[in-house]
GROMACS .gro file of C-alpha atoms in nm:
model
  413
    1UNK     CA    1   8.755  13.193   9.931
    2UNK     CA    2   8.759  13.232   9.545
    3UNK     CA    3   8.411  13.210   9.427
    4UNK     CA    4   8.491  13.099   9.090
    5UNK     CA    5   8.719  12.836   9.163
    6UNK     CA    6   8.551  12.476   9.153
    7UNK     CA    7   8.609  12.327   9.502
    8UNK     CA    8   8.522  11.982   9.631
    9UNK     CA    9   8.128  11.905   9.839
   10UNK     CA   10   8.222  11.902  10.148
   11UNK     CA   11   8.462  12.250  10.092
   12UNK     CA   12   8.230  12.403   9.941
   13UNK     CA   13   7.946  12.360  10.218
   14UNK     CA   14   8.155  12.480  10.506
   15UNK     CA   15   8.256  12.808  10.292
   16UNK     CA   16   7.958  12.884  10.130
   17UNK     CA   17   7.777  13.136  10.404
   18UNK     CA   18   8.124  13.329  10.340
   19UNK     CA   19   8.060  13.391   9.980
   20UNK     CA   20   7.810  13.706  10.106
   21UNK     CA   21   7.917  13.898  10.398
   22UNK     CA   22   7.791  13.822  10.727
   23UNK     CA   23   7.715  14.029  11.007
   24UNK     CA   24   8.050  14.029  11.277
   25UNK     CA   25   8.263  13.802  11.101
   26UNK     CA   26   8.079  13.523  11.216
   27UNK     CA   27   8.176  13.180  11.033
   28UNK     CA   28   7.790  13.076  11.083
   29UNK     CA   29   7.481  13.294  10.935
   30UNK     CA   30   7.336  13.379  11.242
   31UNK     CA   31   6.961  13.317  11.331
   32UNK     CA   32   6.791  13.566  11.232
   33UNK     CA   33   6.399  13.557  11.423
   34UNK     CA   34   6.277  13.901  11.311
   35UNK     CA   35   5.951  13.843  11.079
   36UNK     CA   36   5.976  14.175  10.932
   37UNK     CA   37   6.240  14.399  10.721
   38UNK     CA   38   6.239  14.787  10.748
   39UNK     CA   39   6.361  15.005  10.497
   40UNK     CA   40   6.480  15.339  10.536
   41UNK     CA   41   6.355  15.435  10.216
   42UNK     CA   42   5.976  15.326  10.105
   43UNK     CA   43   6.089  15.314   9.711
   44UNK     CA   44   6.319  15.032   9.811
   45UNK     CA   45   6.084  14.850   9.987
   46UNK     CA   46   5.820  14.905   9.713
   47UNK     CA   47   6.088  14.774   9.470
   48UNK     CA   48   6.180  14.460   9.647
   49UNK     CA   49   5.791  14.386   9.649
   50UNK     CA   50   5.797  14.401   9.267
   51UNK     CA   51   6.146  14.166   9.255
   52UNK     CA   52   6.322  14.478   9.080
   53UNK     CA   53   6.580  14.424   9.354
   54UNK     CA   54   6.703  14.183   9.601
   55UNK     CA   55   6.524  14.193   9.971
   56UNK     CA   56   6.368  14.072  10.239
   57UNK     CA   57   5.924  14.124  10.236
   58UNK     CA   58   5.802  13.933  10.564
   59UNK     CA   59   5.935  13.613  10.714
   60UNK     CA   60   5.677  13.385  10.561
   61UNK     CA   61   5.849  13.475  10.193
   62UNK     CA   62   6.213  13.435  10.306
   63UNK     CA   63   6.470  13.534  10.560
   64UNK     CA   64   6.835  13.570  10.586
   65UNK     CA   65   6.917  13.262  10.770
   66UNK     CA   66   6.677  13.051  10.539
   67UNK     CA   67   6.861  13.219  10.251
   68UNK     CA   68   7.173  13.117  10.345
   69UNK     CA   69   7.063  12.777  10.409
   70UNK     CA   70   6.926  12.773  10.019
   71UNK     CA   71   7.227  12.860   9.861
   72UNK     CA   72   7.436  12.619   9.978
   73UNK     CA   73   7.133  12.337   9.904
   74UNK     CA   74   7.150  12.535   9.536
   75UNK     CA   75   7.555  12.421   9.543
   76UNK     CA   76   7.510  12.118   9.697
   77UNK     CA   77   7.274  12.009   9.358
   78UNK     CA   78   7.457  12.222   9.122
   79UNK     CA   79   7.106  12.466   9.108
   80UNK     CA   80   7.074  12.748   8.997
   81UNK     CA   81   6.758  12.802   9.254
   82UNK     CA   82   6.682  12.661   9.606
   83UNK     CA   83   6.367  12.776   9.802
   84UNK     CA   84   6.294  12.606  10.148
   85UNK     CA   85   5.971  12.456  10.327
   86UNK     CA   86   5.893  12.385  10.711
   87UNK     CA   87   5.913  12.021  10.626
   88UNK     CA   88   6.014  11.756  10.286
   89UNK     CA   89   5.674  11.733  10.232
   90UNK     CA   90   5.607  12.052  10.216
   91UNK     CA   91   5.820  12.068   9.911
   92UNK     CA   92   5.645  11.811   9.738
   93UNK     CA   93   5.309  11.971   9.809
   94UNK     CA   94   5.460  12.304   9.678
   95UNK     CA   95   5.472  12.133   9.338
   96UNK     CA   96   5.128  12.031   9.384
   97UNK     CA   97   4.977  12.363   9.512
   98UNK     CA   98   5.256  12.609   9.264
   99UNK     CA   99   5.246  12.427   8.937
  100UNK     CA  100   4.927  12.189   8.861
  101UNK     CA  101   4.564  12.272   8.742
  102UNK     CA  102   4.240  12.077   8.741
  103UNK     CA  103   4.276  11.845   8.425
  104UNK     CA  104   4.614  11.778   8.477
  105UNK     CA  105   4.776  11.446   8.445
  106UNK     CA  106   5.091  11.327   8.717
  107UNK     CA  107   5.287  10.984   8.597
  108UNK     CA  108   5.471  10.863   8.950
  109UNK     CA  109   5.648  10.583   9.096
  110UNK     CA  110   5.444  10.336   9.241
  111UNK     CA  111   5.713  10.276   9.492
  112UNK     CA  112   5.672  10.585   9.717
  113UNK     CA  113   5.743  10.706  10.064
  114UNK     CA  114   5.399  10.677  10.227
  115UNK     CA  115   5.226  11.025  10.280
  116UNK     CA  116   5.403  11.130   9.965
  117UNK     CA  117   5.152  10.779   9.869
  118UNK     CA  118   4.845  10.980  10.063
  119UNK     CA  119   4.938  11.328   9.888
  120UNK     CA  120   4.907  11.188   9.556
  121UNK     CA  121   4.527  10.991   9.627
  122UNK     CA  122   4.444  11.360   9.761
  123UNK     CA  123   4.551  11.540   9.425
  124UNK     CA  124   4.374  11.238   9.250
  125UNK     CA  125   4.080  11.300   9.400
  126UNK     CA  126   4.109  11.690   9.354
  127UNK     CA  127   4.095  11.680   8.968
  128UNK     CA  128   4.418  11.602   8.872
  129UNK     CA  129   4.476  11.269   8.770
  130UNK     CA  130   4.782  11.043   8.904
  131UNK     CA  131   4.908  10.706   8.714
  132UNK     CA  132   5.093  10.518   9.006
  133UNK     CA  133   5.357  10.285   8.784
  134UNK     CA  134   5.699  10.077   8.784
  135UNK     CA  135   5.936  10.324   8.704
  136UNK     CA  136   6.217  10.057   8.725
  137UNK     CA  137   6.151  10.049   8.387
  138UNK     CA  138   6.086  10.367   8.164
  139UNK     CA  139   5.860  10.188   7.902
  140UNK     CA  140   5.598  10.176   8.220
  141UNK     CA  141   5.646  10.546   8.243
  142UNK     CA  142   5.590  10.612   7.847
  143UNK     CA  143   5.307  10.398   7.811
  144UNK     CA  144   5.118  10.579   8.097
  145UNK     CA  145   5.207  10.944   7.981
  146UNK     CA  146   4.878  11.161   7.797
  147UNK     CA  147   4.870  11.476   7.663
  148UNK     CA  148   4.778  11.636   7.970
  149UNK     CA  149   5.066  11.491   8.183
  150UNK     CA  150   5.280  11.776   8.270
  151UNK     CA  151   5.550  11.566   8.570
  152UNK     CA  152   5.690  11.294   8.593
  153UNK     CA  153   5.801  11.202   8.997
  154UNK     CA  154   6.072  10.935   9.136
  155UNK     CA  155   6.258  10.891   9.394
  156UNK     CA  156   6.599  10.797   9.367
  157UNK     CA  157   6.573  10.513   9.618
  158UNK     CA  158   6.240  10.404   9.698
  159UNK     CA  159   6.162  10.387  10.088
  160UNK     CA  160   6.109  10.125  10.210
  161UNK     CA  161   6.212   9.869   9.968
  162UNK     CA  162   6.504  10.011   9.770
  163UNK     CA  163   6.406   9.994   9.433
  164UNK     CA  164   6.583  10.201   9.184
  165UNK     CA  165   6.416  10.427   8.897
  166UNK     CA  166   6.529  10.408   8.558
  167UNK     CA  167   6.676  10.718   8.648
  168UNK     CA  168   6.845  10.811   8.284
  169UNK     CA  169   6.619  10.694   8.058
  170UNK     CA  170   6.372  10.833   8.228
  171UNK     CA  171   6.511  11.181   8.198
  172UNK     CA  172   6.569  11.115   7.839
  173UNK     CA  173   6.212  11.036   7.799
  174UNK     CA  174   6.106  11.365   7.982
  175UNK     CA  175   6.308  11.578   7.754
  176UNK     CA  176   6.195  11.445   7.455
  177UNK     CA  177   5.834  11.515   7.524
  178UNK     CA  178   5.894  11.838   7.729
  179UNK     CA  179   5.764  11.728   8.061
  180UNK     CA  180   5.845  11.832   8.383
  181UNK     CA  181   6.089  11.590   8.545
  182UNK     CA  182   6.104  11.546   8.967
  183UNK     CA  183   6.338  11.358   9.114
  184UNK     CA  184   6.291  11.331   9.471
  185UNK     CA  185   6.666  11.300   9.581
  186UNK     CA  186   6.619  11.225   9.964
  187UNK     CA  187   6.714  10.863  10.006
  188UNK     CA  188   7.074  10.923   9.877
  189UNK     CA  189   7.110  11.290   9.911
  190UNK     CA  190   7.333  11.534   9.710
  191UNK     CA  191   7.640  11.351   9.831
  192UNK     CA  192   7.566  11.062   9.672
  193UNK     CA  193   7.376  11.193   9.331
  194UNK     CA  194   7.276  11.475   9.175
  195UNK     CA  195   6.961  11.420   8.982
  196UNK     CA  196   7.057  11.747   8.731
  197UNK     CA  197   7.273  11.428   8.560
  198UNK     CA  198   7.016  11.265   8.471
  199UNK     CA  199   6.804  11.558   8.337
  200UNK     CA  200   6.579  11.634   8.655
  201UNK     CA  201   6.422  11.958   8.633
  202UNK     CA  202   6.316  11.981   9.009
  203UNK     CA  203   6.473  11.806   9.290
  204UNK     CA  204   6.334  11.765   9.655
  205UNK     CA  205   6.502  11.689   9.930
  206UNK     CA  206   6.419  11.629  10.281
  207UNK     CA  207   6.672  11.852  10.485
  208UNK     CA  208   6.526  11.637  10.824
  209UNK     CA  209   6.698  11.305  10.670
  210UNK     CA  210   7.090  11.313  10.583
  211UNK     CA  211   7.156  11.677  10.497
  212UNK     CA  212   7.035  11.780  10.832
  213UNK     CA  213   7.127  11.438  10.996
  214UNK     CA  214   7.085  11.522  11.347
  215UNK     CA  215   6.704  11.431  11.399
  216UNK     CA  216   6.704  11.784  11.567
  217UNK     CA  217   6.472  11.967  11.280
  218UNK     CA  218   6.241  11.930  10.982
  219UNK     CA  219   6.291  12.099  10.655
  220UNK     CA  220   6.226  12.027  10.309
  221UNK     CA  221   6.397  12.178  10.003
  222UNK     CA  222   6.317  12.188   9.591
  223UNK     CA  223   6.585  12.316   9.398
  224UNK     CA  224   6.568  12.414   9.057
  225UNK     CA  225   6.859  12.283   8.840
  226UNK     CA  226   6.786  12.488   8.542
  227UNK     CA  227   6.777  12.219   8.291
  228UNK     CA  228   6.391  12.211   8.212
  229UNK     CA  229   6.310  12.495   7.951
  230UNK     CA  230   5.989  12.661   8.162
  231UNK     CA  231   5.859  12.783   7.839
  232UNK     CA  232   5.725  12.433   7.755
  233UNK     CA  233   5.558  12.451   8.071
  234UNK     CA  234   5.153  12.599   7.994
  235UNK     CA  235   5.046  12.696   8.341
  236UNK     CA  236   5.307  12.983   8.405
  237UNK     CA  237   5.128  13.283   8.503
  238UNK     CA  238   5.230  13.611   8.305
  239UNK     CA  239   5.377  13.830   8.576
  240UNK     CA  240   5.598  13.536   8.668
  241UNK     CA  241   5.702  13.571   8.307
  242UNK     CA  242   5.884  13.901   8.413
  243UNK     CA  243   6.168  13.707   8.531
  244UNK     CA  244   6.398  13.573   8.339
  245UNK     CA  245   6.296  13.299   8.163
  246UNK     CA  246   6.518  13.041   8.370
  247UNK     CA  247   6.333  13.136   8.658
  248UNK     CA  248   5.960  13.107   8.597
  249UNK     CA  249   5.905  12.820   8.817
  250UNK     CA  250   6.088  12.878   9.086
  251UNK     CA  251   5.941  13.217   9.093
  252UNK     CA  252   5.568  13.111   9.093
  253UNK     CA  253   5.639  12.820   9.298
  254UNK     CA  254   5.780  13.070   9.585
  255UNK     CA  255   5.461  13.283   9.553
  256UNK     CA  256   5.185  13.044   9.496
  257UNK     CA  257   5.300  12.797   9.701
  258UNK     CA  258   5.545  12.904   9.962
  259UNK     CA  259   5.360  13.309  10.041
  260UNK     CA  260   5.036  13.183   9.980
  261UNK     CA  261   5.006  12.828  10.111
  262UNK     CA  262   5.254  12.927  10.418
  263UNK     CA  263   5.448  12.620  10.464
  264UNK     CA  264   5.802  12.828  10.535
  265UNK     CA  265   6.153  12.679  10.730
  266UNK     CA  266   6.145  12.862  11.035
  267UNK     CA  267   6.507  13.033  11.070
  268UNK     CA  268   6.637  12.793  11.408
  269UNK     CA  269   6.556  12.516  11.195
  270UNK     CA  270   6.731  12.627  10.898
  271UNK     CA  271   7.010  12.684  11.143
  272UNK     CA  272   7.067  12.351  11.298
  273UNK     CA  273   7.022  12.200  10.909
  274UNK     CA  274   7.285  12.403  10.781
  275UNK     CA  275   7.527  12.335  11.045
  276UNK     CA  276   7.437  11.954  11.045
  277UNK     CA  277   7.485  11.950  10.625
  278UNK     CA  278   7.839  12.047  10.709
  279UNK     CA  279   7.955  11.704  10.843
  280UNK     CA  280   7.714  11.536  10.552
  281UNK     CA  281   8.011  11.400  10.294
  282UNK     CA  282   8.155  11.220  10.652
  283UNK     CA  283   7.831  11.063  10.768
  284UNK     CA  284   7.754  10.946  10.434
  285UNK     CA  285   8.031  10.764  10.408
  286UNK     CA  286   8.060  10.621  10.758
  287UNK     CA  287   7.675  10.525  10.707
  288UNK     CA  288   7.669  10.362  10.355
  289UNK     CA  289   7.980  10.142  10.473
  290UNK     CA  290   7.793  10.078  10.794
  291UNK     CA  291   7.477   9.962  10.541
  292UNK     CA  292   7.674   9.744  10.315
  293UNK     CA  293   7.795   9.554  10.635
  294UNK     CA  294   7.475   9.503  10.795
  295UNK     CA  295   7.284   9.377  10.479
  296UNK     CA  296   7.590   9.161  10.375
  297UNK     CA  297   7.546   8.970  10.701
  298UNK     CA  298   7.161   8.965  10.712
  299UNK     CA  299   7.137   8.819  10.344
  300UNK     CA  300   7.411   8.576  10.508
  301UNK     CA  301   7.202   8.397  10.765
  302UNK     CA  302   6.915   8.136  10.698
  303UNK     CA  303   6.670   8.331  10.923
  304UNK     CA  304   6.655   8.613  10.723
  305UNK     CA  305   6.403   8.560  10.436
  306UNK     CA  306   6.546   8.860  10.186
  307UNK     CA  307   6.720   9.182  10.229
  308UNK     CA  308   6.688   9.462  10.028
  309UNK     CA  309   7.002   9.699   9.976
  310UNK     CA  310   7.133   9.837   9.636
  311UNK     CA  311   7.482   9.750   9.720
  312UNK     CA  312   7.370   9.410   9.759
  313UNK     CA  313   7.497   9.196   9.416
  314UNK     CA  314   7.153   9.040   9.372
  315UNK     CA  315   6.944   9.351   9.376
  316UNK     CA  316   6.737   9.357   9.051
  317UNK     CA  317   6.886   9.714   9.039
  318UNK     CA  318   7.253   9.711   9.146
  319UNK     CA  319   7.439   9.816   8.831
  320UNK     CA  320   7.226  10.103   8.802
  321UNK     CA  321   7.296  10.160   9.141
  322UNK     CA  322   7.699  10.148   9.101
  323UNK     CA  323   7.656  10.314   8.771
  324UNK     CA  324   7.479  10.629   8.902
  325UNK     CA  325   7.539  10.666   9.281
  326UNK     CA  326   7.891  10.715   9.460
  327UNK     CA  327   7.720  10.438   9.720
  328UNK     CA  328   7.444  10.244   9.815
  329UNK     CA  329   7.296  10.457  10.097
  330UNK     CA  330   7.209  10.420  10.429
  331UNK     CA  331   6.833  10.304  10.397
  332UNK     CA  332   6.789   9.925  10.381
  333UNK     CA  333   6.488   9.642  10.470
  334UNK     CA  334   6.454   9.294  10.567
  335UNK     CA  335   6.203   9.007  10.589
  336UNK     CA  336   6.224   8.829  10.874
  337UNK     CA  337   6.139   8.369  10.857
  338UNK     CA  338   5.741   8.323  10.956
  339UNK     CA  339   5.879   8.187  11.280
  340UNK     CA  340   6.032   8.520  11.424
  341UNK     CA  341   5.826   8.761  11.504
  342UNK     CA  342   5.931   9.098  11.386
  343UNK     CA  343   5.813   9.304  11.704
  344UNK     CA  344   6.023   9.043  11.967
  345UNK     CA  345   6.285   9.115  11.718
  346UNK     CA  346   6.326   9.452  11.734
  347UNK     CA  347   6.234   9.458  12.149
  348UNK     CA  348   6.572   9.217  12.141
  349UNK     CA  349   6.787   9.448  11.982
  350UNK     CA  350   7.019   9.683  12.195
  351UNK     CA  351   7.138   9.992  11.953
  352UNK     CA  352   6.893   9.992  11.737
  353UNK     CA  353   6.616  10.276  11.824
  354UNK     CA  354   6.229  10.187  11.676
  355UNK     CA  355   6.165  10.482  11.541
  356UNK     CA  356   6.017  10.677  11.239
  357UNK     CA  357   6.289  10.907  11.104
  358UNK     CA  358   6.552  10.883  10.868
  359UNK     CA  359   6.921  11.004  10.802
  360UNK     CA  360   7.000  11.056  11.205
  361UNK     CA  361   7.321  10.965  11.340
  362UNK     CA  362   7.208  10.692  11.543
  363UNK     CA  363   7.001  10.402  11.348
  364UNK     CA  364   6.662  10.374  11.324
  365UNK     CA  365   6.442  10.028  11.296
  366UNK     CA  366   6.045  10.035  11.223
  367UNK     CA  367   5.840   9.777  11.106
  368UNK     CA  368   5.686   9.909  10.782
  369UNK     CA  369   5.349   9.735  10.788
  370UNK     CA  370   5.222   9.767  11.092
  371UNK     CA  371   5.328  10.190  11.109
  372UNK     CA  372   5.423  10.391  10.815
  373UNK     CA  373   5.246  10.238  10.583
  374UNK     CA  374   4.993  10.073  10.765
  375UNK     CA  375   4.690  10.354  10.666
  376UNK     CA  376   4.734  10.249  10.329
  377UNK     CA  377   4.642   9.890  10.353
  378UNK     CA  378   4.734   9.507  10.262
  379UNK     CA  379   4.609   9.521   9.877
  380UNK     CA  380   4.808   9.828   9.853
  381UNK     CA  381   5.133   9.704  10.082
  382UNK     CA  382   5.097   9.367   9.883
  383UNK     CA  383   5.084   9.564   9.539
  384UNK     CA  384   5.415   9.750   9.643
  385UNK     CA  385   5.603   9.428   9.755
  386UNK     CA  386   5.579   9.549  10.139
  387UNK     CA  387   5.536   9.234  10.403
  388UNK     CA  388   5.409   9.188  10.696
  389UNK     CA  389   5.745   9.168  10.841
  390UNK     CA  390   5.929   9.396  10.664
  391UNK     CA  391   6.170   9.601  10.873
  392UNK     CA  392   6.306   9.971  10.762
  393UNK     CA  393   6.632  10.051  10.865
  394UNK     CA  394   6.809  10.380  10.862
  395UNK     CA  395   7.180  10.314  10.944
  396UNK     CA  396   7.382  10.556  11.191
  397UNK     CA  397   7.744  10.601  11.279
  398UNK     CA  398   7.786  10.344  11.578
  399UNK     CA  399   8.081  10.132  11.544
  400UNK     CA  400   8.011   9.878  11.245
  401UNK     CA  401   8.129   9.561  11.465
  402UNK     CA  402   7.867   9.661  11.705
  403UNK     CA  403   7.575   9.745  11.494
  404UNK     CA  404   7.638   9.432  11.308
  405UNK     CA  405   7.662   9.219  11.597
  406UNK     CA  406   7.323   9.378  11.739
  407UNK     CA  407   7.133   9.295  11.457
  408UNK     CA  408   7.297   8.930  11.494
  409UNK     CA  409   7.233   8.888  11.846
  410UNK     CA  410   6.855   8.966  11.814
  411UNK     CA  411   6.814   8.660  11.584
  412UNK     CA  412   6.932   8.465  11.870
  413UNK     CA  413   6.540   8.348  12.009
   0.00000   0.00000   0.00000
């Protein structure tokens, strides 16, 4: 494979473990379960300890297997940096624990994935402040930014009711002022966007949901795209400043908060993610067409109080949507009438799984308010548009006729 030719996603995924050699000719990186390197010579170890060459230390700090898995996340968002975590929210925490002091101030969408929700009232009650806003629209984001705000945190697609960032503008903002910009890129994955387009410094993904796909492992991922200049950034230590200058944050980000809080992808699960990414570009699109059918024929019958899809016309955010995204995704919700009960909806459906994850091949159905978000409670659910009867769904491969019809037939009382 040439290395400096520009191939397409999906080519470049299956190819990428070939672009270093691999032991036996094996297409796959193998799984490599050994905890600790030996060197034959203890000036090279000492050397790869002080990053004056490339190496493995000890497994919690990286491993060939993980590696592997890393640079093809670093293609897959056009990175120039990828380090790995045991789950997605490890990665977010790694921001948290890696790159903010007491004093601190975190602006953040106020439409959030739940414990990413609960992570941010911990940090808010740690001594960093977070301002929870609309970032639909970025003059909620400028008016809540201070002096001491160093990020700014979306998510592409908010889970569970699908609104859309003001992705761009947003980005625009964060440049302009020098702040750190996150995008959390889960809910559409790398297939779908790449956040570096929009001027994210930092993007997570969760390798469990769509880049895995195969609800057979966790893993979380933060890539650094190498558009944020780090030297804006005031809490980079000095011997992190050793590296060149593209890679301060990554670097003290894979100390300080992968070696020293612990959170690392074990190498069996970065083994099953990597194979499962391979297959991503072809789930995606079987999924998002699968999504679009489903929520065209929900928003189509009278028992269905509102559904809430970007590919949808009357989604407040739909342009944005087609502008930015090569689809809608495969995450959408629904409110059920007050005279169906969402729970002997769901026990009438026959595909459908109720279950918690995301991104798997077969779909998912919850009901948001009464599970995943149901610690937080009904001033905050209210305040983020969540009803009682709101149903998550994360669309899978089956047969669109039949997953349509399912979700049909389970109106039926």
């Amino acid at each position: 494979m040439n290395d400096k030719k520009k191939y397409g996603f999906t080519t470049t995924i299956l190819h990428s473990d070939r672009q270093k050699s691999i032991e036996h000719g094996s297409l796959h990186k193998p799984i490599h379960t050994s905890v600790a390197f030996g060197y034959k010579d203890a000036r090279q170890l000492a050397e790869v300890f002080q990053g004056k060459q490339p190496g493995y230390r000890y497994g919690r700090q990286g491993n060939p297997t993980v590696g592997a898995l890393e640079d093809k996340i670093s293609k897959m968002e056009d990175g120039i940096a990828t380090i790995c975590f045991a789950t997605g929210m490890a990665a977010i925490g790694a921001v948290v624990q890696g790159l903010l002091r007491e004093g601190d101030h975190v602006v953040s969408s106020a439409f959030l994935f739940g414990n990413t929700n609960s992570l941010w009232m911990t940090v808010n009650a740690q001594g960093a402040r977070v301002s929870l806003v609309d970032a639909t629209d970025v003059a909620n984001v400028e008016a809540a930014l201070t002096p001491a705000t160093r990020i700014v945190f979306v998510e592409t697609i908010a889970n569970p009711r699908t609104q859309i960032a003001d992705l761009k503008r947003i980005g625009e903002l964060c440049r302009e002022r020098g702040i750190l910009y996150i995008v959390d890129n889960t809910m559409t994955s790398p297939y779908l966007f790449q956040p570096k387009s929009v001027g994210a410094g930092l993007v997570v993904n969760s390798l469990t949901k769509s880049i895995g796909g195969h609800g057979n492992a966790l893993g979380g991922a933060l890539t650094d795209t190498g558009v944020y200049d780090w030297s804006r950034y005031p809490h980079i230590a000095d011997n992190y400043k050793r590296n060149p200058q593209a890679q301060w944050g990554i670097a003290q980000i894979r100390a300080k908060a992968l070696r020293d809080f612990g959170a690392s992808l074990g190498p069996e699960a970065a083994h099953h993610i990597a194979v499962g990414a391979e297959t991503m570009a072809l789930r995606q699109e079987r999924e998002c067409a699968n999504a679009l059918a489903v929520a065209q024929m929900l928003s189509a019958d009278a028992r269905v109080a509102a559904v809430h899809y970007p590919g949808l016309p009357g989604h407040p955010q739909h342009a944005l949507a087609s502008e930015l995204f090569r689809s809608y995704g495969s995450l959408l919700s629904f409110e059920l009438n007050d005279n169906i009960d969402c729970f002997d909806y769901l026990n009438r459906m026959q595909l459908a799984i109720p279950a918690s994850n995301l991104g798997d091949t077969r779909t998912l159905v919850i009901p948001v308010a009464h599970t995943i978000f149901y610690e937080m409670g009904a001033e905050r659910r209210a305040a983020m548009g969540i009803a009682e009867s709101l149903i998550r769904v994360s669309i899978g491969l089956e047969d669109t006729a039949d997953l349509v019809e399912d979700f049909r037939q389970a109106l039926d009382q």
